[in-house]
């Protein structure tokens, strides 16, 4: 159970320029667990649930994150906004719902519940995946892999007895793959997200999501993906023994099925 210390928080210590913002005119609190330090205006019970889900998630998804695991993980600061409008007013970013800021001292996740104030857990798991990915060594982290894996794993459904991975917005994925905003080669070559417009950003997330789903749950080419991430091949298609056009065709066929496969895992026990 988190230890709670009530305080009115001004986040200017962590977020430059936030001291004058209206979102911090009401009560914010700090909740502490051995793994997380939450700074949030989310109710205490909701924070406890989120912390527990993040711990279950961390254990469940480890086999799907490539690279050698660090022997020690940091305690993470999580700044969680209850209202998406507050997040947007402070961060001044209309296209993103969260950020992960890595640090040698203490990494920080900054998350919101998204436009409809319904997706706080999913967005927190998305940013937490970025942290878990960057806590691996001996692999490179291309942008498409970082965002695709975070999108794929963050839709995990955590029930009383099991964790289900692989849930995907198939109609949106098909639309992105069949559109002309970004080609697969452009997605694989993207390095800086902030240079993309809203439509391009959306299609990059969805295409990357589909690609990680296909490699991890469809074709089970995780060894080939691992070799690519360890820089044993110049490109992902080369690692798979394909051209970019052949990989694109396989991805199109994979996402044209009525439903993508899912994986059910026993729910890990956490303390």
Coordinates of C-alpha atoms in Angstrom, one line a residue:
X1 CA 0.0 0.0 0.0
X2 CA 1.5 3.4 -0.9
X3 CA 2.6 5.8 1.9
X4 CA 0.7 9.1 1.4
X5 CA 1.9 12.5 2.4
X6 CA -0.5 15.3 1.6
X7 CA 0.8 18.6 0.2
X8 CA -0.1 21.3 -2.2
X9 CA 2.3 20.7 -5.0
X10 CA 3.8 23.2 -7.5
X11 CA 5.5 21.2 -10.2
X12 CA 7.9 23.9 -11.2
X13 CA 10.6 21.9 -9.6
X14 CA 10.1 19.2 -12.2
X15 CA 8.3 21.1 -15.0
X16 CA 9.7 24.4 -16.0
X17 CA 7.1 27.2 -16.1
X18 CA 4.3 25.2 -14.4
X19 CA 4.1 27.4 -11.2
X20 CA 1.6 29.8 -12.7
X21 CA -0.7 27.2 -14.2
X22 CA -4.3 26.8 -13.0
X23 CA -4.1 23.0 -12.7
X24 CA -2.0 23.4 -9.5
X25 CA -4.4 25.6 -7.7
X26 CA -6.0 22.5 -6.2
X27 CA -4.5 19.8 -4.1
X28 CA -1.8 17.5 -5.3
X29 CA -0.3 14.7 -3.2
X30 CA 2.7 12.5 -3.1
X31 CA 2.2 8.7 -2.8
X32 CA 5.3 6.6 -2.3
X33 CA 5.9 2.8 -2.9
X34 CA 9.2 1.0 -3.0
X35 CA 9.1 1.2 -6.9
X36 CA 7.3 4.5 -7.6
X37 CA 7.0 8.0 -6.3
X38 CA 3.7 9.4 -7.5
X39 CA 3.0 13.2 -7.7
X40 CA -0.6 13.5 -8.6
X41 CA -4.1 15.0 -8.2
X42 CA -5.6 11.5 -8.8
X43 CA -7.5 10.0 -5.8
X44 CA -5.6 7.8 -3.5
X45 CA -7.5 4.6 -4.2
X46 CA -6.9 5.1 -8.0
X47 CA -3.2 5.7 -7.4
X48 CA -2.9 2.4 -5.4
X49 CA -4.7 0.5 -8.2
X50 CA -2.4 2.1 -10.8
X51 CA 0.8 1.2 -8.9
X52 CA -0.4 -2.4 -8.5
X53 CA -1.2 -2.7 -12.2
X54 CA 2.2 -1.2 -13.2
X55 CA 4.0 -3.9 -11.0
X56 CA 1.9 -6.7 -12.6
X57 CA 2.5 -5.3 -16.0
X58 CA 6.3 -5.1 -15.5
X59 CA 6.5 -8.8 -14.6
X60 CA 4.1 -9.9 -17.4
X61 CA 5.8 -8.1 -20.3
X62 CA 9.5 -8.8 -19.6
X63 CA 9.7 -11.7 -22.1
X64 CA 8.6 -9.3 -24.9
X65 CA 11.2 -6.7 -24.3
X66 CA 14.5 -7.3 -26.1
X67 CA 18.0 -6.9 -24.8
X68 CA 19.8 -7.8 -21.6
X69 CA 18.0 -6.7 -18.5
X70 CA 19.7 -4.3 -16.2
X71 CA 20.4 -5.8 -12.8
X72 CA 18.9 -2.9 -10.9
X73 CA 15.9 -0.6 -11.8
X74 CA 15.5 2.9 -10.4
X75 CA 12.7 4.2 -8.3
X76 CA 10.6 6.1 -10.8
X77 CA 8.8 9.4 -10.3
X78 CA 5.3 9.4 -11.9
X79 CA 3.6 12.7 -12.4
X80 CA 0.0 11.8 -13.2
X81 CA -2.7 14.3 -14.2
X82 CA -6.3 13.6 -13.5
X83 CA -7.5 15.8 -16.3
X84 CA -6.2 15.9 -19.8
X85 CA -6.9 19.6 -20.2
X86 CA -4.6 20.3 -17.2
X87 CA -1.9 18.2 -18.8
X88 CA -2.2 20.1 -22.2
X89 CA -2.2 23.5 -20.5
X90 CA 1.0 22.7 -18.6
X91 CA 2.9 20.8 -21.2
X92 CA 1.6 22.8 -24.2
X93 CA 1.5 19.7 -26.4
X94 CA -1.7 18.8 -28.3
X95 CA -0.5 15.6 -29.9
X96 CA 0.9 13.7 -26.9
X97 CA -0.6 12.2 -23.8
X98 CA 2.5 11.5 -21.9
X99 CA 6.3 11.6 -21.8
X100 CA 9.1 9.5 -20.3
X101 CA 12.2 11.5 -19.2
X102 CA 15.2 9.2 -18.6
X103 CA 17.8 10.2 -16.0
X104 CA 20.7 8.6 -14.3
X105 CA 19.3 9.8 -11.0
X106 CA 15.6 9.3 -11.3
X107 CA 13.6 8.7 -14.5
X108 CA 10.2 10.4 -14.7
X109 CA 6.9 9.5 -16.4
X110 CA 4.5 12.4 -17.0
X111 CA 1.1 11.0 -18.0
X112 CA -2.5 12.1 -18.6
X113 CA -5.8 10.2 -19.2
X114 CA -6.0 11.3 -22.8
X115 CA -8.6 13.4 -24.6
X116 CA -11.7 11.7 -23.0
X117 CA -10.1 11.3 -19.6
X118 CA -10.5 7.5 -19.8
X119 CA -7.0 6.1 -20.5
X120 CA -4.8 7.0 -17.6
X121 CA -3.7 3.4 -17.0
X122 CA -3.0 2.7 -20.7
X123 CA -1.0 5.9 -21.1
X124 CA 0.9 5.2 -17.9
X125 CA 1.8 1.7 -19.1
X126 CA 2.8 3.1 -22.5
X127 CA 5.3 5.5 -20.9
X128 CA 6.4 2.8 -18.4
X129 CA 7.2 0.5 -21.4
X130 CA 9.5 3.2 -22.7
X131 CA 11.3 3.1 -19.3
X132 CA 11.6 -0.7 -19.4
X133 CA 12.9 -0.6 -23.0
X134 CA 15.6 1.9 -22.0
X135 CA 16.5 -0.1 -19.0
X136 CA 17.8 -2.9 -21.4
X137 CA 21.4 -3.0 -22.6
X138 CA 23.2 -4.2 -25.7
X139 CA 20.4 -3.3 -28.1
X140 CA 19.6 -0.2 -30.2
X141 CA 16.2 1.4 -29.8
X142 CA 14.8 2.6 -33.1
X143 CA 11.9 5.0 -32.8
X144 CA 9.4 2.7 -34.5
X145 CA 10.3 -0.2 -32.1
X146 CA 10.1 2.1 -29.0
X147 CA 6.7 3.4 -29.9
X148 CA 5.3 0.3 -31.5
X149 CA 6.2 -1.9 -28.5
X150 CA 4.8 0.7 -26.0
X151 CA 1.6 0.9 -28.0
X152 CA 1.2 -2.9 -28.3
X153 CA 2.0 -3.8 -24.6
X154 CA 0.1 -0.9 -23.1
X155 CA -3.2 -2.4 -24.2
X156 CA -2.7 -5.3 -21.8
X157 CA -5.9 -6.3 -20.0
X158 CA -5.1 -7.2 -16.4
X159 CA -7.8 -9.3 -14.9
X160 CA -8.1 -11.2 -11.6
X161 CA -6.3 -14.3 -12.8
X162 CA -4.7 -13.5 -16.1
X163 CA -3.1 -10.8 -18.3
X164 CA -4.1 -10.6 -22.0
X165 CA -1.7 -9.2 -24.5
X166 CA -2.3 -8.3 -28.1
X167 CA -5.4 -6.3 -28.1
X168 CA -5.3 -3.9 -31.1
X169 CA -7.5 -1.4 -32.9
X170 CA -7.6 -3.4 -36.1
X171 CA -9.7 -0.9 -38.2
X172 CA -7.4 2.0 -37.4
X173 CA -4.3 -0.1 -38.1
X174 CA -5.7 -1.2 -41.5
X175 CA -6.4 2.5 -42.3
X176 CA -2.9 3.5 -41.5
X177 CA -1.3 0.7 -43.5
X178 CA -3.5 1.3 -46.5
X179 CA -3.1 5.1 -46.5
X180 CA -0.5 7.3 -48.1
X181 CA 0.7 9.4 -45.1
X182 CA 3.8 7.3 -44.4
X183 CA 5.3 4.3 -46.1
X184 CA 6.7 1.4 -44.1
X185 CA 10.2 2.5 -45.1
X186 CA 9.6 6.0 -43.8
X187 CA 8.2 4.6 -40.5
X188 CA 11.3 2.4 -40.1
X189 CA 13.5 5.4 -40.8
X190 CA 11.9 7.9 -38.6
X191 CA 14.2 9.2 -35.8
X192 CA 12.5 12.4 -34.4
X193 CA 8.8 12.3 -33.5
X194 CA 8.5 16.0 -32.9
X195 CA 9.2 16.7 -36.6
X196 CA 5.9 14.8 -37.6
X197 CA 2.5 16.3 -38.1
X198 CA -0.6 14.8 -36.3
X199 CA -1.6 12.5 -39.2
X200 CA 2.0 11.3 -39.7
X201 CA 2.4 10.7 -36.0
X202 CA -0.8 8.7 -35.8
X203 CA 0.2 6.5 -38.7
X204 CA 3.6 5.9 -37.3
X205 CA 2.2 4.7 -34.0
X206 CA -0.3 2.4 -35.7
X207 CA 2.1 1.0 -38.3
X208 CA 4.7 0.3 -35.6
X209 CA 2.1 -1.3 -33.4
X210 CA 1.1 -3.6 -36.3
X211 CA 4.7 -4.5 -37.1
X212 CA 5.5 -5.5 -33.5
X213 CA 2.3 -7.4 -33.2
X214 CA 3.1 -9.3 -36.4
X215 CA 6.7 -10.1 -35.4
X216 CA 5.9 -11.0 -31.8
X217 CA 2.5 -12.7 -32.0
X218 CA 2.0 -13.5 -35.7
X219 CA 5.2 -14.7 -37.3
X220 CA 7.1 -15.2 -34.1
X221 CA 10.3 -13.8 -35.6
X222 CA 11.6 -12.5 -32.3
X223 CA 15.1 -14.0 -32.9
X224 CA 15.3 -12.1 -36.1
X225 CA 14.1 -8.9 -34.4
X226 CA 16.6 -9.4 -31.6
X227 CA 19.4 -9.7 -34.2
X228 CA 18.3 -6.5 -35.9
X229 CA 18.2 -4.6 -32.6
X230 CA 21.7 -5.9 -31.8
X231 CA 22.9 -4.3 -35.0
X232 CA 23.6 -7.6 -36.7
X233 CA 21.7 -6.4 -39.8
X234 CA 21.5 -3.1 -41.5
X235 CA 17.7 -3.0 -41.7
X236 CA 14.7 -4.9 -40.3
X237 CA 13.7 -6.3 -43.7
X238 CA 17.2 -7.6 -44.2
X239 CA 17.1 -9.2 -40.8
X240 CA 13.9 -11.0 -41.8
X241 CA 15.3 -12.0 -45.2
X242 CA 12.9 -9.8 -47.1
X243 CA 12.7 -6.6 -49.1
X244 CA 10.7 -3.6 -47.7
X245 CA 8.0 -4.3 -50.2
X246 CA 7.7 -8.0 -49.2
X247 CA 7.5 -7.1 -45.5
X248 CA 4.8 -4.5 -46.3
X249 CA 2.8 -7.1 -48.2
X250 CA 3.1 -9.6 -45.4
X251 CA 1.9 -7.0 -42.9
X252 CA -1.0 -6.1 -45.1
X253 CA -2.1 -9.7 -45.3
X254 CA -1.6 -10.2 -41.5
X255 CA -3.9 -7.3 -40.6
X256 CA -6.6 -8.2 -43.2
X257 CA -7.7 -11.1 -41.0
X258 CA -10.8 -10.7 -38.9
X259 CA -8.9 -10.8 -35.6
X260 CA -5.3 -10.7 -34.5
X261 CA -4.0 -13.3 -32.1
X262 CA -3.7 -12.6 -28.4
X263 CA -1.7 -14.2 -25.7
X264 CA -3.1 -15.1 -22.2
X265 CA -0.7 -15.3 -19.3
X266 CA -1.2 -16.2 -15.7
X267 CA -1.3 -13.0 -13.6
X268 CA 2.0 -12.5 -11.8
X269 CA 1.9 -12.2 -8.1
X270 CA 3.5 -9.0 -6.9
X271 CA 4.1 -7.6 -3.4

